[in-house]
CSV table of C-alpha atoms and ligand atoms in Angstrom, one decimal:
chain,number,residue,atom,x,y,z
I,5,UNK,CA,14.7,66.7,17.2
I,6,UNK,CA,17.4,66.3,19.9
I,7,UNK,CA,16.0,65.9,23.4
I,8,UNK,CA,16.3,69.1,25.4
I,9,UNK,CA,19.3,69.6,27.7
I,10,UNK,CA,17.1,71.3,30.3
I,11,UNK,CA,15.4,68.0,31.0
I,12,UNK,CA,18.5,65.8,30.9
I,13,UNK,CA,19.6,64.4,34.2
I,14,UNK,CA,22.7,65.6,36.0
I,15,UNK,CA,24.8,63.2,38.1
I,16,UNK,CA,26.6,64.8,41.1
I,17,UNK,CA,28.6,62.2,42.9
I,18,UNK,CA,25.9,59.6,43.8
I,19,UNK,CA,23.0,62.1,43.4
I,20,UNK,CA,20.9,62.3,40.3
I,21,UNK,CA,19.0,65.4,39.4
I,22,UNK,CA,16.1,64.7,37.1
I,23,UNK,CA,16.6,68.0,35.3
I,24,UNK,CA,18.8,71.1,35.2
I,25,UNK,CA,16.4,73.4,37.0
I,26,UNK,CA,17.4,74.5,40.5
I,27,UNK,CA,15.4,76.7,42.8
I,28,UNK,CA,17.9,79.5,43.7
I,29,UNK,CA,18.2,80.1,47.5
I,30,UNK,CA,15.8,82.8,48.6
I,31,UNK,CA,15.5,84.3,52.1
I,32,UNK,CA,11.9,84.1,53.3
I,33,UNK,CA,12.4,86.1,56.5
I,34,UNK,CA,9.7,84.0,58.1
I,35,UNK,CA,11.4,82.2,60.9
I,36,UNK,CA,11.4,82.7,64.7
I,37,UNK,CA,14.6,81.8,66.5
I,38,UNK,CA,15.9,80.2,63.3
I,39,UNK,CA,13.1,77.5,63.1
I,40,UNK,CA,11.6,76.4,59.8
I,41,UNK,CA,7.8,76.2,59.8
I,42,UNK,CA,4.9,75.5,57.5
I,43,UNK,CA,5.7,78.5,55.3
I,44,UNK,CA,9.0,76.8,54.4
I,45,UNK,CA,7.2,73.5,53.8
I,46,UNK,CA,4.6,75.1,51.5
I,47,UNK,CA,7.1,77.4,49.7
I,48,UNK,CA,9.7,74.7,49.0
I,49,UNK,CA,7.1,71.9,48.7
I,50,UNK,CA,5.2,73.8,46.0
I,51,UNK,CA,8.3,74.1,43.9
I,52,UNK,CA,9.1,70.4,44.3
I,53,UNK,CA,5.6,69.6,43.1
I,54,UNK,CA,6.3,72.0,40.3
I,55,UNK,CA,9.1,69.7,39.1
I,56,UNK,CA,12.4,71.4,40.0
I,57,UNK,CA,15.3,69.0,40.0
I,58,UNK,CA,17.1,70.7,42.9
I,59,UNK,CA,15.8,73.0,45.6
I,60,UNK,CA,18.1,75.1,47.7
I,61,UNK,CA,16.9,76.4,51.0
I,62,UNK,CA,17.3,80.1,51.6
I,63,UNK,CA,20.5,81.3,53.3
I,64,UNK,CA,20.5,79.3,56.5
I,65,UNK,CA,22.5,80.8,59.4
I,66,UNK,CA,25.1,78.7,61.0
I,67,UNK,CA,25.1,81.0,64.1
I,68,UNK,CA,22.6,83.5,65.6
I,69,UNK,CA,25.0,86.4,64.9
I,70,UNK,CA,25.3,85.2,61.3
I,71,UNK,CA,21.7,86.1,60.5
I,72,UNK,CA,20.8,89.0,58.3
I,73,UNK,CA,17.7,89.6,60.5
I,74,UNK,CA,16.1,87.9,63.5
I,75,UNK,CA,13.6,86.3,61.0
I,76,UNK,CA,16.3,84.3,59.2
I,77,UNK,CA,16.2,80.5,58.9
I,78,UNK,CA,18.9,78.9,61.0
I,79,UNK,CA,20.7,75.6,61.7
I,80,UNK,CA,22.8,76.4,64.8
I,81,UNK,CA,21.1,74.0,67.2
I,82,UNK,CA,19.9,70.4,67.1
I,83,UNK,CA,16.3,71.5,67.7
I,84,UNK,CA,16.3,73.0,64.3
I,85,UNK,CA,16.6,69.6,62.6
I,86,UNK,CA,13.2,68.2,63.2
I,87,UNK,CA,11.1,70.5,61.0
I,88,UNK,CA,13.9,70.7,58.3
I,89,UNK,CA,13.8,66.9,58.2
I,90,UNK,CA,10.0,66.9,57.7
I,91,UNK,CA,10.4,69.4,54.8
I,92,UNK,CA,13.3,67.4,53.3
I,93,UNK,CA,11.2,64.2,53.3
I,94,UNK,CA,8.4,65.9,51.5
I,95,UNK,CA,10.7,67.3,48.8
I,96,UNK,CA,12.3,63.8,48.2
I,97,UNK,CA,8.9,62.2,48.0
I,98,UNK,CA,8.2,64.5,45.1
I,99,UNK,CA,11.4,63.6,43.2
I,100,UNK,CA,13.3,66.8,44.0
I,101,UNK,CA,16.8,66.8,45.6
I,102,UNK,CA,16.8,68.9,48.7
I,103,UNK,CA,19.8,71.2,49.2
I,104,UNK,CA,20.7,73.7,51.9
I,105,UNK,CA,22.6,77.0,51.6
I,106,UNK,CA,24.8,77.5,54.7
I,107,UNK,CA,25.4,81.1,55.5
I,108,UNK,CA,26.9,83.8,57.7
I,109,UNK,CA,25.9,87.4,57.0
I,110,UNK,CA,29.1,89.0,58.4
I,111,UNK,CA,28.9,92.8,58.4
I,112,UNK,CA,25.5,92.8,56.8
I,113,UNK,CA,23.9,91.2,59.9
I,114,UNK,CA,21.6,92.7,62.4
I,115,UNK,CA,19.1,94.4,60.2
I,116,UNK,CA,15.3,94.2,59.9
I,117,UNK,CA,13.9,92.1,57.1
I,118,UNK,CA,13.4,93.9,53.7
I,119,UNK,CA,9.7,94.6,54.1
I,120,UNK,CA,10.4,96.1,57.5
I,121,UNK,CA,12.8,98.5,55.8
I,122,UNK,CA,16.2,96.7,56.0
I,123,UNK,CA,17.3,99.1,58.6
I,124,UNK,CA,20.0,98.5,61.3
I,125,UNK,CA,18.5,97.0,64.5
I,126,UNK,CA,19.1,98.9,67.7
I,127,UNK,CA,20.4,96.9,70.7
I,128,UNK,CA,17.1,97.5,72.5
I,129,UNK,CA,15.1,95.8,69.8
I,130,UNK,CA,17.4,92.7,69.7
I,131,UNK,CA,20.2,94.0,67.5
I,132,UNK,CA,23.8,92.8,67.8
I,133,UNK,CA,27.3,93.9,66.7
I,134,UNK,CA,28.0,92.2,63.4
I,135,UNK,CA,31.4,90.5,62.8
I,136,UNK,CA,33.6,91.0,59.7
I,137,UNK,CA,37.2,90.6,58.5
I,138,UNK,CA,37.8,94.3,59.2
I,139,UNK,CA,36.0,97.0,61.1
I,140,UNK,CA,34.5,98.6,57.9
I,141,UNK,CA,30.8,99.1,57.7
I,142,UNK,CA,28.7,98.3,54.6
I,143,UNK,CA,27.3,101.8,54.5
I,144,UNK,CA,29.8,104.5,55.1
I,145,UNK,CA,28.9,106.3,58.4
I,146,UNK,CA,27.2,103.4,60.0
I,147,UNK,CA,28.6,101.8,63.1
I,148,UNK,CA,31.5,99.5,62.3
I,149,UNK,CA,31.4,95.7,62.6
I,150,UNK,CA,33.8,94.0,64.9
I,151,UNK,CA,36.9,92.5,63.3
I,152,UNK,CA,37.1,88.8,64.0
I,153,UNK,CA,40.1,87.6,66.1
I,154,UNK,CA,41.6,84.2,65.6
I,155,UNK,CA,39.2,82.6,68.1
I,156,UNK,CA,36.3,84.2,66.2
I,157,UNK,CA,37.5,82.8,62.9
I,158,UNK,CA,37.8,79.3,64.4
I,159,UNK,CA,34.2,79.6,65.7
I,160,UNK,CA,33.0,80.5,62.2
I,161,UNK,CA,34.8,77.5,60.7
I,162,UNK,CA,33.3,75.3,63.4
I,163,UNK,CA,29.8,76.7,63.0
I,164,UNK,CA,29.9,75.8,59.3
I,165,UNK,CA,31.1,72.3,60.1
I,166,UNK,CA,28.4,71.8,62.8
I,167,UNK,CA,25.8,73.2,60.4
I,168,UNK,CA,26.8,70.7,57.7
I,169,UNK,CA,26.5,67.9,60.2
I,170,UNK,CA,23.0,68.9,61.2
I,171,UNK,CA,22.1,69.4,57.5
I,172,UNK,CA,23.1,65.7,57.0
I,173,UNK,CA,21.0,64.6,59.9
I,174,UNK,CA,18.0,66.5,58.4
I,175,UNK,CA,18.5,64.5,55.2
I,176,UNK,CA,19.7,67.2,52.8
I,177,UNK,CA,21.7,65.9,49.9
I,178,UNK,CA,23.5,69.0,48.7
I,179,UNK,CA,25.2,71.7,50.7
I,180,UNK,CA,25.9,75.1,49.2
I,181,UNK,CA,28.3,77.3,51.1
I,182,UNK,CA,27.3,81.0,50.7
I,183,UNK,CA,30.4,83.0,49.8
I,184,UNK,CA,28.6,85.7,47.7
I,185,UNK,CA,26.6,88.9,48.0
I,186,UNK,CA,28.8,90.7,50.5
I,187,UNK,CA,28.3,88.3,53.4
I,188,UNK,CA,31.0,87.1,55.6
I,189,UNK,CA,33.0,84.7,53.4
I,190,UNK,CA,32.8,87.1,50.4
I,191,UNK,CA,34.0,89.9,52.8
I,192,UNK,CA,37.1,87.9,53.4
I,193,UNK,CA,37.7,87.4,49.7
I,194,UNK,CA,37.3,91.0,48.6
I,195,UNK,CA,40.1,93.6,49.2
I,196,UNK,CA,37.3,96.2,49.6
I,197,UNK,CA,36.2,94.7,52.9
I,198,UNK,CA,39.3,92.8,54.0
I,199,UNK,CA,42.3,94.9,55.1
I,200,UNK,CA,43.6,92.4,57.6
I,201,UNK,CA,47.3,92.1,58.1
I,202,UNK,CA,47.4,88.5,59.4
I,203,UNK,CA,47.3,85.3,57.3
I,204,UNK,CA,43.6,85.9,56.5
I,205,UNK,CA,44.2,89.2,54.7
I,206,UNK,CA,46.5,90.9,52.3
I,207,UNK,CA,47.5,88.6,49.5
I,208,UNK,CA,45.0,86.8,47.2
I,209,UNK,CA,45.9,83.5,48.9
I,210,UNK,CA,45.4,84.9,52.4
I,211,UNK,CA,42.0,86.4,51.5
I,212,UNK,CA,40.9,83.0,50.1
I,213,UNK,CA,42.1,81.2,53.3
I,214,UNK,CA,38.9,81.3,55.3
I,215,UNK,CA,36.7,80.1,52.5
I,216,UNK,CA,39.1,77.2,51.8
I,217,UNK,CA,39.2,76.3,55.5
I,218,UNK,CA,35.4,76.4,55.8
I,219,UNK,CA,35.1,74.2,52.7
I,220,UNK,CA,37.6,71.7,54.1
I,221,UNK,CA,35.9,71.6,57.5
I,222,UNK,CA,32.5,71.0,55.8
I,223,UNK,CA,34.0,68.3,53.5
I,224,UNK,CA,35.3,66.5,56.6
I,225,UNK,CA,31.8,65.9,57.8
I,226,UNK,CA,29.9,65.9,54.5
I,227,UNK,CA,30.0,62.4,53.1
I,228,UNK,CA,32.1,61.6,50.0
I,229,UNK,CA,29.0,60.5,48.1
I,230,UNK,CA,27.2,63.8,48.4
I,231,UNK,CA,27.9,67.0,46.4
I,232,UNK,CA,29.1,70.3,47.7
I,233,UNK,CA,28.5,73.6,46.0
I,234,UNK,CA,29.7,77.1,46.7
I,235,UNK,CA,28.0,80.3,45.6
I,236,UNK,CA,30.3,83.2,44.8
I,237,UNK,CA,30.0,86.7,43.6
I,238,UNK,CA,32.1,86.4,40.5
I,239,UNK,CA,32.8,90.1,40.6
I,240,UNK,CA,32.2,93.0,42.9
I,241,UNK,CA,31.4,95.2,39.8
I,242,UNK,CA,33.8,97.8,41.3
I,243,UNK,CA,37.3,98.9,40.2
I,244,UNK,CA,39.8,97.5,42.6
I,245,UNK,CA,37.4,94.9,44.0
I,246,UNK,CA,37.1,91.1,43.5
I,247,UNK,CA,36.9,90.2,39.8
I,248,UNK,CA,36.3,87.4,37.4
I,249,UNK,CA,40.0,86.5,37.1
I,250,UNK,CA,40.1,86.1,40.9
I,251,UNK,CA,37.0,83.9,40.6
I,252,UNK,CA,38.7,81.6,38.1
I,253,UNK,CA,41.8,81.3,40.4
I,254,UNK,CA,39.6,80.6,43.4
I,255,UNK,CA,37.5,78.1,41.5
I,256,UNK,CA,40.7,76.2,40.5
I,257,UNK,CA,41.7,75.9,44.2
I,258,UNK,CA,38.2,74.9,45.2
I,259,UNK,CA,38.2,72.2,42.5
I,260,UNK,CA,41.4,70.7,44.0
I,261,UNK,CA,39.6,70.6,47.3
I,262,UNK,CA,36.8,68.5,45.9
I,263,UNK,CA,34.3,71.2,45.2
I,264,UNK,CA,31.6,69.9,42.8
I,265,UNK,CA,30.0,73.1,41.4
I,266,UNK,CA,30.4,76.8,41.5
I,267,UNK,CA,27.2,78.7,41.6
I,268,UNK,CA,28.0,82.0,39.8
I,269,UNK,CA,26.3,85.1,41.1
I,270,UNK,CA,27.8,88.6,41.5
I,271,UNK,CA,27.7,91.8,43.5
I,272,UNK,CA,26.5,92.7,47.0
I,273,UNK,CA,29.8,93.8,48.3
I,274,UNK,CA,29.3,97.6,48.3
I,275,UNK,CA,26.1,99.6,48.0
I,276,UNK,CA,27.1,101.8,45.1
I,277,UNK,CA,28.2,99.2,42.5
I,278,UNK,CA,27.0,99.7,39.0
I,279,UNK,CA,25.4,96.3,38.0
I,280,UNK,CA,24.2,95.9,34.4
I,281,UNK,CA,21.3,93.7,35.5
I,282,UNK,CA,19.9,92.7,32.2
I,283,UNK,CA,18.8,89.3,30.7
I,284,UNK,CA,21.2,86.6,31.8
I,285,UNK,CA,23.8,89.1,32.9
I,286,UNK,CA,25.8,86.7,35.0
I,287,UNK,CA,25.9,83.8,32.6
I,288,UNK,CA,29.2,84.9,31.2
I,289,UNK,CA,30.8,84.2,34.6
I,290,UNK,CA,29.5,80.6,34.7
I,291,UNK,CA,30.8,80.2,31.1
I,292,UNK,CA,34.3,81.6,32.0
I,293,UNK,CA,34.7,79.6,35.2
I,294,UNK,CA,33.5,76.4,33.6
I,295,UNK,CA,35.9,76.8,30.7
I,296,UNK,CA,38.9,78.1,32.5
I,297,UNK,CA,38.7,76.3,35.9
I,298,UNK,CA,37.2,73.2,34.3
I,299,UNK,CA,34.6,72.7,37.0
I,300,UNK,CA,30.8,72.4,36.8
I,301,UNK,CA,29.0,75.7,37.1
I,302,UNK,CA,25.5,77.0,37.8
I,303,UNK,CA,24.2,80.1,36.0
I,304,UNK,CA,21.8,82.4,37.7
I,305,UNK,CA,20.3,85.9,37.3
I,306,UNK,CA,17.4,86.9,35.0
I,307,UNK,CA,17.0,83.6,33.4
I,308,UNK,CA,13.2,83.5,32.9
I,309,UNK,CA,12.2,81.0,30.2
I,310,UNK,CA,13.0,77.5,28.8
I,311,UNK,CA,14.5,78.8,25.5
I,312,UNK,CA,17.0,81.0,27.3
I,313,UNK,CA,17.9,78.2,29.8
I,314,UNK,CA,18.2,75.6,27.0
I,315,UNK,CA,20.5,77.9,25.0
I,316,UNK,CA,22.8,78.3,28.0
I,317,UNK,CA,23.1,74.5,28.4
I,318,UNK,CA,23.4,73.8,24.7
I,319,UNK,CA,26.2,76.3,24.4
I,320,UNK,CA,28.0,74.7,27.3
I,321,UNK,CA,28.0,77.8,29.4
I,322,UNK,CA,26.8,76.1,32.5
I,323,UNK,CA,25.7,72.7,33.9
I,324,UNK,CA,22.8,73.9,36.0
I,325,UNK,CA,20.2,76.7,35.7
I,326,UNK,CA,19.3,78.4,39.0
I,327,UNK,CA,16.1,80.4,38.9
I,328,UNK,CA,14.8,82.7,41.6
I,329,UNK,CA,12.1,85.3,41.0
I,330,UNK,CA,10.6,83.5,38.0
I,331,UNK,CA,10.0,80.5,40.2
I,332,UNK,CA,8.3,82.8,42.8
I,333,UNK,CA,5.9,83.9,40.0
I,334,UNK,CA,5.6,80.5,38.4
I,335,UNK,CA,6.3,77.6,40.8
I,336,UNK,CA,5.1,75.1,38.2
I,337,UNK,CA,7.5,76.4,35.6
I,338,UNK,CA,9.4,73.1,35.1
I,339,UNK,CA,6.1,71.2,34.3
I,340,UNK,CA,5.1,74.0,31.9
I,341,UNK,CA,8.5,74.2,30.3
I,342,UNK,CA,8.6,70.4,29.6
I,343,UNK,CA,5.3,70.7,27.9
I,344,UNK,CA,6.5,73.6,25.8
I,345,UNK,CA,9.6,71.9,24.6
I,346,UNK,CA,7.6,68.7,23.9
I,347,UNK,CA,9.0,66.4,26.5
I,348,UNK,CA,6.9,64.0,28.5
I,349,UNK,CA,7.9,64.2,32.2
I,350,UNK,CA,6.2,62.7,35.2
I,351,UNK,CA,3.5,64.9,36.7
I,352,UNK,CA,2.2,64.6,40.2
I,353,UNK,CA,-0.7,62.3,39.9
I,354,UNK,CA,-3.0,64.7,41.8
I,355,UNK,CA,-2.4,67.3,39.0
I,356,UNK,CA,-2.5,64.9,36.0
I,357,UNK,CA,-5.8,66.3,34.6
I,358,UNK,CA,-4.1,69.6,34.0
I,359,UNK,CA,-1.3,68.1,31.9
I,360,UNK,CA,-3.4,68.2,28.8
M,3,LIG,C1,17.4,86.2,46.8
M,3,LIG,N1,18.8,85.8,46.5
M,3,LIG,C2,19.5,85.1,47.4
M,3,LIG,N2,20.7,84.5,47.1
M,3,LIG,C3,21.3,83.7,48.0
M,3,LIG,O1,22.4,83.3,47.7
M,3,LIG,N3,20.8,83.4,49.2
M,3,LIG,C4,19.6,83.9,49.6
M,3,LIG,O2,19.1,83.6,50.7
M,3,LIG,C5,18.9,84.8,48.7
M,3,LIG,N4,17.7,85.4,49.1
M,3,LIG,C6,16.9,86.0,48.1
M,3,LIG,C7,15.6,86.3,48.4
M,3,LIG,C8,14.8,86.8,47.4
M,3,LIG,C9,13.3,87.1,47.7
M,3,LIG,C10,15.3,87.0,46.1
M,3,LIG,C11,14.4,87.5,45.0
M,3,LIG,C12,16.6,86.7,45.9
M,3,LIG,C13,19.2,85.9,45.2
M,3,LIG,C14,18.7,84.8,44.3
M,3,LIG,O3,19.1,83.5,44.7
M,3,LIG,C15,19.1,84.9,42.8
M,3,LIG,O4,20.5,84.7,42.7
M,3,LIG,C16,18.7,86.3,42.2
M,3,LIG,O5,17.4,86.6,42.6
M,3,LIG,C17,18.9,86.3,40.7
M,3,LIG,O6,18.1,85.3,40.1
M,3,LIG,P1,16.7,85.6,39.4
M,3,LIG,O7,15.8,86.0,40.5
M,3,LIG,O8,16.8,86.7,38.4
M,3,LIG,O9,16.3,84.3,38.8
């Protein structure tokens, strides 16, 4: 039998992933003042021990105002680097490539974390006024975010650049720019949240401008030999919103800028979108973008077992499989999956007696 694609290596510039399984970025809402701690070490570390080829940190804020909640992980000051570096070192030691998702929450900032109700924070409890392309709130009737002026836009670009520099110092080997799920960079892309009349709004090119400028600023400080990803929402799932055709056009432009891989998610722009969230529901976007923009893609969303993942790769629909919730349930999924498909991979020696 042919050897499984899921356990074939992937070369990204000078970085080699040992398999095609990536831990999808997942907010842990477990930080204070942006600092990583032992929760992050254990959470990410467990999944490295479990055999994932690539791990992406949760959305990591490039500025305090770019946090969804006060509990978000951050990388806006040098003091954040030490603990991140310790985690990175652990992940590398276990054969996983450490990646970081750099993020700005835009108009979806200043809320409590999900298990505290996801409600807007009041100023008295540490809330702040979110920034966005235009003064349109996510929920109709809520206070409006502040529309960024030119200086504010320059600060965003600079914050991403500085975040990437710190990520490099911490030892991360992949940076993923978060331009999905209704957060700041996606808000600039979508005509539903961007009604600006300057060069950052209006036409398709203008709405793409901020993301392209952020990518170029990050690429300036992120070494040639290391890969850069972007996560997009391939569609808003709303008539008149951002759609899959836009995503192909954007991906072509990103490819010209030296982007290595498009991580294809969807949704998050508006609260009322009708999302057909069934098995592998976003894989089609990874396939379309890979085929039409001729760039590597990652598939994500309700991919839960090795057969499904293998089929996506065999059919050339994506290059990398991102898994989120299933890896929360089964951190050792890659070890288990290798056994199920009959391939012999290296186990952590401490766990060898469980290999069977
Ligand atoms: C997420 N997701 C997510 N996405 C992202 O780009 N940045 C993030 O920080 C988070 N945070 C997050 C937290 C938690 C607890 C979950 C469950 C999800 C989305 C996630 O990366 C993934 O795209 C979706 O969960 C869909 O994939 P699965 O879970 O069906 O494999």
